[in-house]
Amino acid sequence: MKTTLRTDITIADICKGFVYNELEGKGLFGLDGKLTIQPEYQRNYIYADGKRDVAVIDSILKGYPLGIIYFNQVAEGKYEVLDGQQRITSFGRYVTGKFAINDTSNTPQYFSSLPADKQELINKTPLLIYICEGEESEIKEWFKTINIAGVPLKEQELLNAVYSGPFVTKAKEEFSNSQNANVQKWSAYISGAVNRQDYLHTALEWVSRNNIGDYMSLHRYDDNINELKNYFTSVIDWVSSTFSMVEKEMCGLEWGRLYEAYHKQPYSVETIAQRVKDLYADPYVKNRKGVFEFILGGETDTKLLDVRVFDEATKRLVYNKQTKAAETTGHSNCPLCAQGNNANKTKIWKINEMDADHVTAWSKGGATDIKNCEMLCQTHNRAKGNR
Ligand SMILES: [Zn+2]
């Protein structure tokens, strides 16, 4: 791969013919039509937050270096941005009047309202640009390893770069597009940001059963995303028809895995809704995120709910009471050891040899309070299991 350092290209040069697509949030072209700012493998523009975009302009006005920018030469005199898209889009948007920065007296200043010397300063700022020429594969491999200043690439953004092609382009149109009318519905179940590829990542995770790299490699040159889209829709439809409520704890759960495990079982939507309500109202349930899987699995795995346990003070009180009574009667302080004929019939266990148990199990309505607490030796507590 050949690289050439260019220091003669200025901000004004890049901004000539700058096109920004407001709808898709992308800086598209610059350098008088010779530069593609957002090739398909690049992530969407994410600096438009009133902080990072403003910081770029502040740096320029203060004369700080903007850092190295990398272009890939795709044909004679034609380039695409390999790294630097966020910075270029920021100054391109500023120079074309898309946002303002606050001056020292806190007055918003658009580019056109800046004093002439400051406009000139921005326009004439030279950039440090490496132009790379090489095989697609070398450039992509290298793109994968360059350290990108500011916001590091997310795993999916890298995967999109590595496996760029018709499949990624189509998949991004569907899953990385915040204008997609379905995004709002999906956002009840999927966490993260559409433009940082979190939705695409989730969709691929589901369809590939967590083998995203293999899946993308296999489908890289596909001209459709039917399987990805159908699978994703099946999961979302299953979740939204099984659970009639939308709770914030439902967002970001492993719905793909749950779909695989449970979608063939019939459920009563009404019963499920009532059980979610009950468990949400139960003060002993500490982990609401586990409620959905708990119900789907037939309400057996209480670990999913992280049910509140007895505190140390309660355990000690109950231990002292049981032990005192046991010593006067000459029995074991584990009520189960004390019954029947066993070797530990009269054994007085130490507190650290015992565990607290719900007399009436939590799943049968037993509360986590002192009246429902008994100390059992560890063997008996484990044997009793369900709490
Ligand atoms: Zn015992």
mmCIF file of C-alpha atoms and ligand atoms in Angstrom:
data_model
loop_
_atom_site.group_PDB
_atom_site.id
_atom_site.type_symbol
_atom_site.label_atom_id
_atom_site.label_comp_id
_atom_site.label_asym_id
_atom_site.label_seq_id
_atom_site.Cartn_x
_atom_site.Cartn_y
_atom_site.Cartn_z
ATOM 1 C CA MET A 1 0.000 0.000 0.000
ATOM 2 C CA LYS A 2 1.272 3.437 -0.958
ATOM 3 C CA THR A 3 0.605 6.528 1.170
ATOM 4 C CA THR A 4 1.213 10.152 0.207
ATOM 5 C CA LEU A 5 1.058 13.042 2.673
ATOM 6 C CA ARG A 6 -0.799 16.087 1.422
ATOM 7 C CA THR A 7 -0.725 19.388 3.338
ATOM 8 C CA ASP A 8 -2.025 21.694 0.603
ATOM 9 C CA ILE A 9 -5.734 20.903 0.908
ATOM 10 C CA THR A 10 -7.614 23.453 3.045
ATOM 11 C CA ILE A 11 -10.952 23.452 4.766
ATOM 12 C CA ALA A 12 -12.296 25.708 2.020
ATOM 13 C CA ASP A 13 -11.231 23.152 -0.598
ATOM 14 C CA ILE A 14 -13.045 20.341 1.182
ATOM 15 C CA CYS A 15 -16.147 22.493 1.733
ATOM 16 C CA LYS A 16 -16.429 23.276 -1.973
ATOM 17 C CA GLY A 17 -19.551 21.406 -3.044
ATOM 18 C CA PHE A 18 -20.119 20.050 0.461
ATOM 19 C CA VAL A 19 -23.354 18.091 0.590
ATOM 20 C CA TYR A 20 -24.935 17.081 3.854
ATOM 21 C CA ASN A 21 -27.988 14.867 3.995
ATOM 22 C CA GLU A 22 -30.046 16.054 6.957
ATOM 23 C CA LEU A 23 -32.465 13.127 6.696
ATOM 24 C CA GLU A 24 -29.852 10.428 6.948
ATOM 25 C CA GLY A 25 -27.453 12.489 9.075
ATOM 26 C CA LYS A 26 -24.607 12.003 6.632
ATOM 27 C CA GLY A 27 -21.998 14.232 5.111
ATOM 28 C CA LEU A 28 -21.933 12.973 1.548
ATOM 29 C CA PHE A 29 -19.555 14.777 -0.800
ATOM 30 C CA GLY A 30 -16.916 17.493 -0.849
ATOM 31 C CA LEU A 31 -13.761 18.671 -2.599
ATOM 32 C CA ASP A 32 -15.765 19.813 -5.582
ATOM 33 C CA GLY A 33 -17.280 16.401 -6.189
ATOM 34 C CA LYS A 34 -13.986 14.520 -5.951
ATOM 35 C CA LEU A 35 -14.450 13.282 -2.377
ATOM 36 C CA THR A 36 -16.984 10.824 -1.021
ATOM 37 C CA ILE A 37 -17.258 11.633 2.673
ATOM 38 C CA GLN A 38 -19.325 8.670 3.719
ATOM 39 C CA PRO A 39 -18.557 5.502 1.848
ATOM 40 C CA GLU A 40 -20.908 2.632 2.637
ATOM 41 C CA TYR A 41 -18.600 1.053 5.189
ATOM 42 C CA GLN A 42 -18.348 4.203 7.288
ATOM 43 C CA ARG A 43 -20.451 4.790 10.337
ATOM 44 C CA ASN A 44 -23.089 7.510 10.358
ATOM 45 C CA TYR A 45 -22.232 11.012 11.498
ATOM 46 C CA ILE A 46 -22.444 11.154 15.285
ATOM 47 C CA TYR A 47 -20.768 14.466 16.156
ATOM 48 C CA ALA A 48 -23.966 16.533 15.761
ATOM 49 C CA ASP A 49 -24.508 16.766 19.512
ATOM 50 C CA GLY A 50 -23.649 20.429 20.123
ATOM 51 C CA LYS A 51 -20.436 19.343 21.868
ATOM 52 C CA ARG A 52 -18.185 17.330 19.608
ATOM 53 C CA ASP A 53 -19.105 19.313 16.493
ATOM 54 C CA VAL A 54 -18.571 22.596 18.376
ATOM 55 C CA ALA A 55 -15.255 21.289 19.737
ATOM 56 C CA VAL A 56 -14.028 20.737 16.172
ATOM 57 C CA ILE A 57 -14.729 24.387 15.270
ATOM 58 C CA ASP A 58 -13.186 25.633 18.537
ATOM 59 C CA SER A 59 -10.036 23.683 17.789
ATOM 60 C CA ILE A 60 -9.785 25.204 14.324
ATOM 61 C CA LEU A 61 -10.316 28.750 15.637
ATOM 62 C CA LYS A 62 -7.660 28.232 18.288
ATOM 63 C CA GLY A 63 -5.250 26.867 15.720
ATOM 64 C CA TYR A 64 -5.066 23.417 17.296
ATOM 65 C CA PRO A 65 -4.288 20.524 14.988
ATOM 66 C CA LEU A 66 -7.327 18.560 13.827
ATOM 67 C CA GLY A 67 -5.324 15.392 13.595
ATOM 68 C CA ILE A 68 -4.492 13.267 10.620
ATOM 69 C CA ILE A 69 -7.144 12.551 8.029
ATOM 70 C CA TYR A 70 -6.960 9.521 5.736
ATOM 71 C CA PHE A 71 -8.327 9.314 2.218
ATOM 72 C CA ASN A 72 -8.456 6.254 0.062
ATOM 73 C CA GLN A 73 -7.801 6.943 -3.611
ATOM 74 C CA VAL A 74 -10.496 5.044 -5.486
ATOM 75 C CA ALA A 75 -9.681 6.313 -8.987
ATOM 76 C CA GLU A 76 -7.389 8.977 -10.420
ATOM 77 C CA GLY A 77 -8.292 12.187 -8.553
ATOM 78 C CA LYS A 78 -11.214 10.507 -6.750
ATOM 79 C CA TYR A 79 -11.143 9.819 -3.045
ATOM 80 C CA GLU A 80 -13.186 8.532 -0.205
ATOM 81 C CA VAL A 81 -12.705 9.276 3.464
ATOM 82 C CA LEU A 82 -11.148 6.414 5.361
ATOM 83 C CA ASP A 83 -10.802 8.260 8.635
ATOM 84 C CA GLY A 84 -11.813 11.842 9.405
ATOM 85 C CA GLN A 85 -15.435 11.731 8.323
ATOM 86 C CA GLN A 86 -16.730 13.062 11.660
ATOM 87 C CA ARG A 87 -14.330 16.028 11.651
ATOM 88 C CA ILE A 88 -14.936 16.840 7.976
ATOM 89 C CA THR A 89 -18.703 16.664 8.363
ATOM 90 C CA SER A 90 -18.472 18.939 11.424
ATOM 91 C CA PHE A 91 -16.600 21.736 9.700
ATOM 92 C CA GLY A 92 -18.555 21.199 6.470
ATOM 93 C CA ARG A 93 -21.819 21.635 8.333
ATOM 94 C CA TYR A 94 -20.494 24.695 10.135
ATOM 95 C CA VAL A 95 -19.227 26.432 7.021
ATOM 96 C CA THR A 96 -22.550 25.736 5.271
ATOM 97 C CA GLY A 97 -24.534 27.263 8.124
ATOM 98 C CA LYS A 98 -26.018 24.108 9.707
ATOM 99 C CA PHE A 99 -25.159 25.029 13.305
ATOM 100 C CA ALA A 100 -23.799 27.887 15.430
ATOM 101 C CA ILE A 101 -21.134 28.086 18.119
ATOM 102 C CA ASN A 102 -21.244 30.413 21.125
ATOM 103 C CA ASP A 103 -18.641 33.208 21.210
ATOM 104 C CA THR A 104 -17.015 34.503 24.427
ATOM 105 C CA SER A 105 -20.097 36.578 25.278
ATOM 106 C CA ASN A 106 -22.309 33.513 24.748
ATOM 107 C CA THR A 107 -23.852 34.788 21.524
ATOM 108 C CA PRO A 108 -24.511 32.108 18.922
ATOM 109 C CA GLN A 109 -22.349 32.644 15.855
ATOM 110 C CA TYR A 110 -23.036 31.041 12.529
ATOM 111 C CA PHE A 111 -20.195 30.926 10.051
ATOM 112 C CA SER A 112 -21.755 33.759 8.060
ATOM 113 C CA SER A 113 -21.929 35.994 11.147
ATOM 114 C CA LEU A 114 -18.278 35.481 12.109
ATOM 115 C CA PRO A 115 -15.902 38.422 11.523
ATOM 116 C CA ALA A 116 -14.147 38.174 8.156
ATOM 117 C CA ASP A 117 -10.743 37.358 9.688
ATOM 118 C CA LYS A 118 -12.182 34.369 11.518
ATOM 119 C CA GLN A 119 -13.943 33.085 8.417
ATOM 120 C CA GLU A 120 -10.646 33.417 6.595
ATOM 121 C CA LEU A 121 -8.839 31.586 9.385
ATOM 122 C CA ILE A 122 -11.192 28.629 9.058
ATOM 123 C CA ASN A 123 -11.164 28.607 5.267
ATOM 124 C CA LYS A 124 -7.405 28.698 5.022
ATOM 125 C CA THR A 125 -6.710 26.064 7.646
ATOM 126 C CA PRO A 126 -4.644 23.387 5.939
ATOM 127 C CA LEU A 127 -5.351 19.764 6.718
ATOM 128 C CA LEU A 128 -2.953 16.924 7.228
ATOM 129 C CA ILE A 129 -4.153 14.270 4.812
ATOM 130 C CA TYR A 130 -2.659 10.898 4.013
ATOM 131 C CA ILE A 131 -3.818 9.535 0.713
ATOM 132 C CA CYS A 132 -3.647 5.766 0.555
ATOM 133 C CA GLU A 133 -3.612 3.609 -2.536
ATOM 134 C CA GLY A 134 -3.813 -0.145 -2.392
ATOM 135 C CA GLU A 135 -5.893 -3.249 -2.681
ATOM 136 C CA GLU A 136 -9.321 -3.112 -1.086
ATOM 137 C CA SER A 137 -8.386 -5.875 1.320
ATOM 138 C CA GLU A 138 -5.209 -4.131 2.497
ATOM 139 C CA ILE A 139 -7.011 -0.879 3.008
ATOM 140 C CA LYS A 140 -9.786 -2.525 4.974
ATOM 141 C CA GLU A 141 -7.361 -4.462 7.117
ATOM 142 C CA TRP A 142 -5.537 -1.244 7.811
ATOM 143 C CA PHE A 143 -8.750 0.663 8.484
ATOM 144 C CA LYS A 144 -9.521 -2.000 11.066
ATOM 145 C CA THR A 145 -6.304 -1.301 12.937
ATOM 146 C CA ILE A 146 -5.894 2.483 12.749
ATOM 147 C CA ASN A 147 -6.597 4.162 15.985
ATOM 148 C CA ILE A 148 -9.490 6.500 15.493
ATOM 149 C CA ALA A 149 -9.349 9.627 17.626
ATOM 150 C CA GLY A 150 -12.407 10.607 19.606
ATOM 151 C CA VAL A 151 -15.088 7.967 19.570
ATOM 152 C CA PRO A 152 -13.791 4.432 19.119
ATOM 153 C CA LEU A 153 -15.539 2.314 16.535
ATOM 154 C CA LYS A 154 -18.053 -0.127 17.835
ATOM 155 C CA GLU A 155 -17.652 -3.775 17.006
ATOM 156 C CA GLN A 156 -20.485 -3.660 14.487
ATOM 157 C CA GLU A 157 -19.021 -0.592 12.774
ATOM 158 C CA LEU A 158 -15.804 -2.533 12.273
ATOM 159 C CA LEU A 159 -17.684 -5.580 11.002
ATOM 160 C CA ASN A 160 -19.534 -3.358 8.525
ATOM 161 C CA ALA A 161 -16.187 -2.082 7.271
ATOM 162 C CA VAL A 162 -14.627 -5.524 7.041
ATOM 163 C CA TYR A 163 -17.605 -7.166 5.301
ATOM 164 C CA SER A 164 -18.750 -4.176 3.259
ATOM 165 C CA GLY A 165 -20.789 -5.042 0.216
ATOM 166 C CA PRO A 166 -24.381 -5.250 -1.000
ATOM 167 C CA PHE A 167 -25.586 -7.151 2.076
ATOM 168 C CA VAL A 168 -24.279 -4.544 4.549
ATOM 169 C CA THR A 169 -25.637 -1.714 2.412
ATOM 170 C CA LYS A 170 -29.133 -3.238 2.409
ATOM 171 C CA ALA A 171 -28.973 -4.237 6.062
ATOM 172 C CA LYS A 172 -28.012 -0.690 7.053
ATOM 173 C CA GLU A 173 -30.900 0.748 5.051
ATOM 174 C CA GLU A 174 -33.226 -1.348 7.187
ATOM 175 C CA PHE A 175 -31.609 -1.419 10.622
ATOM 176 C CA SER A 176 -29.352 1.653 10.838
ATOM 177 C CA ASN A 177 -31.813 4.171 9.551
ATOM 178 C CA SER A 178 -33.440 6.285 12.247
ATOM 179 C CA GLN A 179 -36.085 7.351 9.704
ATOM 180 C CA ASN A 180 -37.392 3.795 9.536
ATOM 181 C CA ALA A 181 -40.944 3.955 10.903
ATOM 182 C CA ASN A 182 -40.468 0.664 12.786
ATOM 183 C CA VAL A 183 -37.629 1.944 14.940
ATOM 184 C CA GLN A 184 -39.960 3.213 17.612
ATOM 185 C CA LYS A 185 -41.625 -0.162 18.028
ATOM 186 C CA TRP A 186 -38.261 -1.920 18.061
ATOM 187 C CA SER A 187 -36.874 0.456 20.659
ATOM 188 C CA ALA A 188 -39.129 -1.136 23.289
ATOM 189 C CA TYR A 189 -37.067 -4.329 22.986
ATOM 190 C CA ILE A 190 -33.683 -3.250 21.674
ATOM 191 C CA SER A 191 -31.265 -0.967 23.463
ATOM 192 C CA GLY A 192 -28.601 1.293 22.015
ATOM 193 C CA ALA A 193 -28.502 3.738 19.139
ATOM 194 C CA VAL A 194 -29.698 3.104 15.607
ATOM 195 C CA ASN A 195 -26.905 5.172 14.073
ATOM 196 C CA ARG A 196 -24.210 3.375 16.085
ATOM 197 C CA GLN A 197 -25.362 0.083 14.524
ATOM 198 C CA ASP A 198 -26.766 -1.362 17.754
ATOM 199 C CA TYR A 199 -30.025 -2.436 16.087
ATOM 200 C CA LEU A 200 -28.234 -4.020 13.173
ATOM 201 C CA HIS A 201 -25.935 -5.735 15.651
ATOM 202 C CA THR A 202 -28.887 -7.174 17.560
ATOM 203 C CA ALA A 203 -30.641 -8.336 14.382
ATOM 204 C CA LEU A 204 -27.467 -10.096 13.238
ATOM 205 C CA GLU A 205 -26.837 -11.559 16.672
ATOM 206 C CA TRP A 206 -30.283 -13.144 16.630
ATOM 207 C CA VAL A 207 -30.246 -14.588 13.148
ATOM 208 C CA SER A 208 -26.667 -15.843 13.462
ATOM 209 C CA ARG A 209 -27.085 -17.228 17.014
ATOM 210 C CA ASN A 210 -24.176 -15.000 18.040
ATOM 211 C CA ASN A 211 -21.880 -15.840 15.114
ATOM 212 C CA ILE A 212 -22.071 -12.451 13.436
ATOM 213 C CA GLY A 213 -18.689 -12.570 11.696
ATOM 214 C CA ASP A 214 -19.417 -15.933 10.052
ATOM 215 C CA TYR A 215 -22.877 -14.851 9.037
ATOM 216 C CA MET A 216 -21.695 -11.595 7.468
ATOM 217 C CA SER A 217 -18.906 -13.333 5.648
ATOM 218 C CA LEU A 218 -21.283 -15.969 4.259
ATOM 219 C CA HIS A 219 -23.882 -13.432 3.106
ATOM 220 C CA ARG A 220 -21.520 -10.634 2.143
ATOM 221 C CA TYR A 221 -22.420 -10.597 -1.561
ATOM 222 C CA ASP A 222 -26.116 -11.438 -1.173
ATOM 223 C CA ASP A 223 -28.369 -9.005 -2.970
ATOM 224 C CA ASN A 224 -31.106 -9.303 -0.360
ATOM 225 C CA ILE A 225 -31.508 -9.434 3.414
ATOM 226 C CA ASN A 226 -34.676 -11.553 3.468
ATOM 227 C CA GLU A 227 -33.538 -14.099 6.024
ATOM 228 C CA LEU A 228 -32.199 -11.424 8.388
ATOM 229 C CA LYS A 229 -35.358 -9.370 8.094
ATOM 230 C CA ASN A 230 -37.768 -12.313 8.438
ATOM 231 C CA TYR A 231 -36.030 -13.728 11.464
ATOM 232 C CA PHE A 232 -35.893 -10.337 13.147
ATOM 233 C CA THR A 233 -39.578 -9.720 12.441
ATOM 234 C CA SER A 234 -40.482 -13.169 13.809
ATOM 235 C CA VAL A 235 -38.705 -12.465 17.089
ATOM 236 C CA ILE A 236 -40.235 -9.013 17.495
ATOM 237 C CA ASP A 237 -43.731 -10.276 16.614
ATOM 238 C CA TRP A 238 -43.391 -13.150 19.054
ATOM 239 C CA VAL A 239 -42.308 -10.849 21.909
ATOM 240 C CA SER A 240 -44.961 -8.247 21.256
ATOM 241 C CA SER A 241 -47.759 -10.780 20.947
ATOM 242 C CA THR A 242 -46.686 -12.841 23.978
ATOM 243 C CA PHE A 243 -46.181 -9.865 26.277
ATOM 244 C CA SER A 244 -48.940 -7.314 25.880
ATOM 245 C CA MET A 245 -47.205 -4.792 28.145
ATOM 246 C CA VAL A 246 -44.204 -2.589 27.436
ATOM 247 C CA GLU A 247 -41.994 -2.328 30.506
ATOM 248 C CA LYS A 248 -38.644 -0.571 30.440
ATOM 249 C CA GLU A 249 -36.911 -3.707 31.752
ATOM 250 C CA MET A 250 -37.889 -5.481 28.518
ATOM 251 C CA CYS A 251 -35.463 -3.320 26.580
ATOM 252 C CA GLY A 252 -32.209 -5.049 25.720
ATOM 253 C CA LEU A 253 -33.136 -8.555 26.886
ATOM 254 C CA GLU A 254 -31.797 -11.501 24.887
ATOM 255 C CA TRP A 255 -35.024 -11.901 22.948
ATOM 256 C CA GLY A 256 -33.363 -13.948 20.227
ATOM 257 C CA ARG A 257 -32.291 -16.599 22.727
ATOM 258 C CA LEU A 258 -35.681 -16.564 24.468
ATOM 259 C CA TYR A 259 -37.448 -16.872 21.117
ATOM 260 C CA GLU A 260 -35.384 -19.948 20.247
ATOM 261 C CA ALA A 261 -36.097 -21.530 23.627
ATOM 262 C CA TYR A 262 -39.812 -20.766 24.005
ATOM 263 C CA HIS A 263 -41.555 -19.716 20.799
ATOM 264 C CA LYS A 264 -42.944 -23.205 20.159
ATOM 265 C CA GLN A 265 -44.813 -23.268 23.452
ATOM 266 C CA PRO A 266 -48.341 -21.914 23.793
ATOM 267 C CA TYR A 267 -48.989 -19.225 26.392
ATOM 268 C CA SER A 268 -52.063 -17.400 27.601
ATOM 269 C CA VAL A 269 -51.458 -13.726 26.964
ATOM 270 C CA GLU A 270 -53.870 -12.788 29.726
ATOM 271 C CA THR A 271 -52.245 -15.041 32.315
ATOM 272 C CA ILE A 272 -48.813 -13.769 31.366
ATOM 273 C CA ALA A 273 -49.942 -10.167 31.713
ATOM 274 C CA GLN A 274 -51.329 -10.881 35.169
ATOM 275 C CA ARG A 275 -48.147 -12.679 36.285
ATOM 276 C CA VAL A 276 -45.935 -9.821 35.088
ATOM 277 C CA LYS A 277 -48.123 -7.445 37.045
ATOM 278 C CA ASP A 278 -47.934 -9.602 40.193
ATOM 279 C CA LEU A 279 -44.191 -10.015 40.031
ATOM 280 C CA TYR A 280 -43.639 -6.309 39.360
ATOM 281 C CA ALA A 281 -45.695 -5.570 42.476
ATOM 282 C CA ASP A 282 -43.814 -8.146 44.595
ATOM 283 C CA PRO A 283 -41.392 -6.297 46.895
ATOM 284 C CA TYR A 284 -39.179 -9.402 47.168
ATOM 285 C CA VAL A 285 -38.365 -9.488 43.464
ATOM 286 C CA LYS A 286 -35.128 -7.579 43.072
ATOM 287 C CA ASN A 287 -34.437 -8.293 39.393
ATOM 288 C CA ARG A 288 -37.337 -7.267 37.183
ATOM 289 C CA LYS A 289 -35.348 -8.013 34.045
ATOM 290 C CA GLY A 290 -35.628 -11.693 34.978
ATOM 291 C CA VAL A 291 -39.434 -11.674 35.258
ATOM 292 C CA PHE A 292 -40.038 -12.440 31.563
ATOM 293 C CA GLU A 293 -37.748 -15.432 31.286
ATOM 294 C CA PHE A 294 -38.999 -16.680 34.675
ATOM 295 C CA ILE A 295 -42.579 -16.736 33.393
ATOM 296 C CA LEU A 296 -41.682 -18.238 30.013
ATOM 297 C CA GLY A 297 -39.787 -21.024 31.771
ATOM 298 C CA GLY A 298 -42.767 -22.015 33.908
ATOM 299 C CA GLU A 299 -41.845 -20.037 37.037
ATOM 300 C CA THR A 300 -39.315 -22.508 38.400
ATOM 301 C CA ASP A 301 -35.981 -20.721 38.239
ATOM 302 C CA THR A 302 -36.249 -18.195 41.071
ATOM 303 C CA LYS A 303 -32.575 -17.258 40.621
ATOM 304 C CA LEU A 304 -33.723 -15.165 37.661
ATOM 305 C CA LEU A 305 -35.635 -12.906 40.024
ATOM 306 C CA ASP A 306 -32.899 -12.453 42.604
ATOM 307 C CA VAL A 307 -35.454 -12.751 45.400
ATOM 308 C CA ARG A 308 -34.600 -10.698 48.454
ATOM 309 C CA VAL A 309 -32.773 -12.715 51.133
ATOM 310 C CA PHE A 310 -32.784 -12.454 54.932
ATOM 311 C CA ASP A 311 -30.364 -9.900 56.347
ATOM 312 C CA GLU A 312 -27.619 -10.745 58.839
ATOM 313 C CA ALA A 313 -29.397 -9.239 61.859
ATOM 314 C CA THR A 314 -32.517 -11.336 61.227
ATOM 315 C CA LYS A 315 -30.440 -14.488 60.784
ATOM 316 C CA ARG A 316 -28.587 -13.888 64.056
ATOM 317 C CA LEU A 317 -31.791 -13.263 66.027
ATOM 318 C CA VAL A 318 -33.403 -16.424 64.688
ATOM 319 C CA TYR A 319 -30.192 -18.422 65.237
ATOM 320 C CA ASN A 320 -29.926 -17.298 68.878
ATOM 321 C CA LYS A 321 -33.575 -18.083 69.560
ATOM 322 C CA GLN A 322 -33.405 -21.549 67.943
ATOM 323 C CA THR A 323 -30.095 -22.405 69.627
ATOM 324 C CA LYS A 324 -31.276 -21.379 73.089
ATOM 325 C CA ALA A 325 -34.432 -23.493 72.755
ATOM 326 C CA ALA A 326 -32.410 -26.437 71.382
ATOM 327 C CA GLU A 327 -29.957 -26.335 74.282
ATOM 328 C CA THR A 328 -32.749 -26.493 76.869
ATOM 329 C CA THR A 329 -34.453 -29.448 75.175
ATOM 330 C CA GLY A 330 -31.216 -31.241 74.215
ATOM 331 C CA HIS A 331 -32.000 -31.345 70.512
ATOM 332 C CA SER A 332 -30.160 -30.039 67.480
ATOM 333 C CA ASN A 333 -30.641 -26.358 66.669
ATOM 334 C CA CYS A 334 -31.478 -27.426 63.075
ATOM 335 C CA PRO A 335 -35.170 -28.332 63.353
ATOM 336 C CA LEU A 336 -34.842 -30.929 60.585
ATOM 337 C CA CYS A 337 -31.813 -32.606 62.210
ATOM 338 C CA ALA A 338 -33.750 -32.688 65.480
ATOM 339 C CA GLN A 339 -36.519 -34.769 63.885
ATOM 340 C CA GLY A 340 -36.255 -38.526 63.532
ATOM 341 C CA ASN A 341 -33.136 -40.587 63.974
ATOM 342 C CA ASN A 342 -29.992 -39.246 62.505
ATOM 343 C CA ALA A 343 -26.421 -38.706 63.588
ATOM 344 C CA ASN A 344 -26.925 -34.984 64.053
ATOM 345 C CA LYS A 345 -30.017 -35.297 66.237
ATOM 346 C CA THR A 346 -28.403 -33.361 69.094
ATOM 347 C CA LYS A 347 -25.824 -31.388 67.168
ATOM 348 C CA ILE A 348 -25.575 -27.662 67.858
ATOM 349 C CA TRP A 349 -24.444 -26.066 64.579
ATOM 350 C CA LYS A 350 -22.420 -22.859 64.493
ATOM 351 C CA ILE A 351 -24.120 -19.917 62.777
ATOM 352 C CA ASN A 352 -21.737 -20.126 59.818
ATOM 353 C CA GLU A 353 -22.747 -23.779 59.342
ATOM 354 C CA MET A 354 -26.383 -22.800 58.838
ATOM 355 C CA ASP A 355 -28.423 -20.938 56.202
ATOM 356 C CA ALA A 356 -31.637 -18.954 56.470
ATOM 357 C CA ASP A 357 -34.699 -20.555 54.930
ATOM 358 C CA HIS A 358 -38.216 -19.344 54.141
ATOM 359 C CA VAL A 359 -40.630 -21.500 56.208
ATOM 360 C CA THR A 360 -43.275 -20.835 53.569
ATOM 361 C CA ALA A 361 -41.463 -20.615 50.241
ATOM 362 C CA TRP A 362 -41.348 -17.219 48.536
ATOM 363 C CA SER A 363 -42.982 -18.786 45.482
ATOM 364 C CA LYS A 364 -45.937 -19.824 47.668
ATOM 365 C CA GLY A 365 -46.396 -16.358 49.084
ATOM 366 C CA GLY A 366 -43.948 -16.546 52.004
ATOM 367 C CA ALA A 367 -42.498 -13.187 53.029
ATOM 368 C CA THR A 368 -38.850 -12.378 53.661
ATOM 369 C CA ASP A 369 -39.404 -11.303 57.254
ATOM 370 C CA ILE A 370 -38.392 -12.676 60.627
ATOM 371 C CA LYS A 371 -41.666 -14.565 61.186
ATOM 372 C CA ASN A 372 -41.014 -16.626 58.085
ATOM 373 C CA CYS A 373 -37.331 -17.258 58.768
ATOM 374 C CA GLU A 374 -35.785 -20.416 60.122
ATOM 375 C CA MET A 375 -32.162 -21.449 60.265
ATOM 376 C CA LEU A 376 -31.328 -24.874 58.830
ATOM 377 C CA CYS A 377 -28.017 -26.685 58.640
ATOM 378 C CA GLN A 378 -26.557 -26.289 55.170
ATOM 379 C CA THR A 379 -27.305 -29.873 54.164
ATOM 380 C CA HIS A 380 -30.962 -29.561 55.010
ATOM 381 C CA ASN A 381 -31.269 -26.121 53.496
ATOM 382 C CA ARG A 382 -29.835 -27.333 50.199
ATOM 383 C CA ALA A 383 -32.099 -30.360 50.240
ATOM 384 C CA LYS A 384 -35.106 -28.119 50.697
ATOM 385 C CA GLY A 385 -34.108 -26.155 47.654
ATOM 386 C CA ASN A 386 -37.072 -24.100 46.578
ATOM 387 C CA ARG A 387 -37.255 -20.842 48.467
HETATM 388 ZN ZN ZN B 1 -30.144 -30.180 59.616
#
